[in-house]
């Protein structure tokens, strides 16, 4: 069984993908990378495939045709990671908003500190966000508060996208039943993990807004996260969740 794989979804990330890959591979702990590229017209996939000659056993790519959504990208990556026998499976952005050095802290939370899901949290020790407009900071912070209130999860950063799962979580929760494709996917995965009885731990990080490339966030995406959580909570009232094995 392999130890760790970092799943990085990409769409037009040619400015960042080589740098983020080299940053992850330069860490003192070994992490493999799986890029899920949604048909980037800027040549992101070609850059990754070129680097595979240098890192043939550690760098992997799945190419998909067209923008199919963040959630389906991660579900595709999760299934691949389980099939390839990884023990710890990470979500991370390509744009350096998530510091690769924090992968080690998330891994430790799961491998040594008893977490089944470790979340790189922007809000567990205040508001640790750099270079975001204040309006976006407030929108993100209060959206996380809102999701926490509606779902009952004891999680400060319910919309975070920097995470480490132990494989047992992804084997248990029923990946094909995850409904959301956009940013509500992040809240749904945490809520389902919580409802299945797994241990969730938040690890404080500093989130830095991207310097290169274009953000994929917009009001419509955020709207899905806000209204989707109500549907998520209502569905949970009538659903029986598989439980963590004791």
PDB file of C-alpha atoms in Angstrom, residues 139-152 156 158 225-231:
ATOM      1  CA  UNK A 139     -18.565  36.143   2.428  1.00  0.00           C
ATOM      2  CA  UNK A 140     -16.392  33.078   2.984  1.00  0.00           C
ATOM      3  CA  UNK A 141     -16.248  33.455   6.773  1.00  0.00           C
ATOM      4  CA  UNK A 142     -19.982  33.879   7.244  1.00  0.00           C
ATOM      5  CA  UNK A 143     -20.763  31.131   4.738  1.00  0.00           C
ATOM      6  CA  UNK A 144     -18.689  28.766   6.875  1.00  0.00           C
ATOM      7  CA  UNK A 145     -20.516  29.949  10.005  1.00  0.00           C
ATOM      8  CA  UNK A 146     -23.854  29.464   8.244  1.00  0.00           C
ATOM      9  CA  UNK A 147     -22.996  25.906   7.146  1.00  0.00           C
ATOM     10  CA  UNK A 148     -21.891  25.092  10.686  1.00  0.00           C
ATOM     11  CA  UNK A 149     -25.174  26.354  12.140  1.00  0.00           C
ATOM     12  CA  UNK A 150     -27.381  24.545   9.608  1.00  0.00           C
ATOM     13  CA  UNK A 151     -25.523  21.214   9.739  1.00  0.00           C
ATOM     14  CA  UNK A 152     -24.518  21.119  13.390  1.00  0.00           C
ATOM     15  CA  UNK A 156     -15.028  26.297  11.864  1.00  0.00           C
ATOM     16  CA  UNK A 158     -16.817  24.166   6.613  1.00  0.00           C
ATOM     17  CA  UNK A 225     -22.827  26.376  -1.425  1.00  0.00           C
ATOM     18  CA  UNK A 226     -25.271  28.502   0.586  1.00  0.00           C
ATOM     19  CA  UNK A 227     -28.556  27.070  -0.736  1.00  0.00           C
ATOM     20  CA  UNK A 228     -27.215  23.565  -1.230  1.00  0.00           C
ATOM     21  CA  UNK A 229     -26.536  23.132   2.460  1.00  0.00           C
ATOM     22  CA  UNK A 230     -30.243  23.462   3.257  1.00  0.00           C
ATOM     23  CA  UNK A 231     -31.028  20.627   0.848  1.00  0.00           C
TER      24      UNK A 231
END
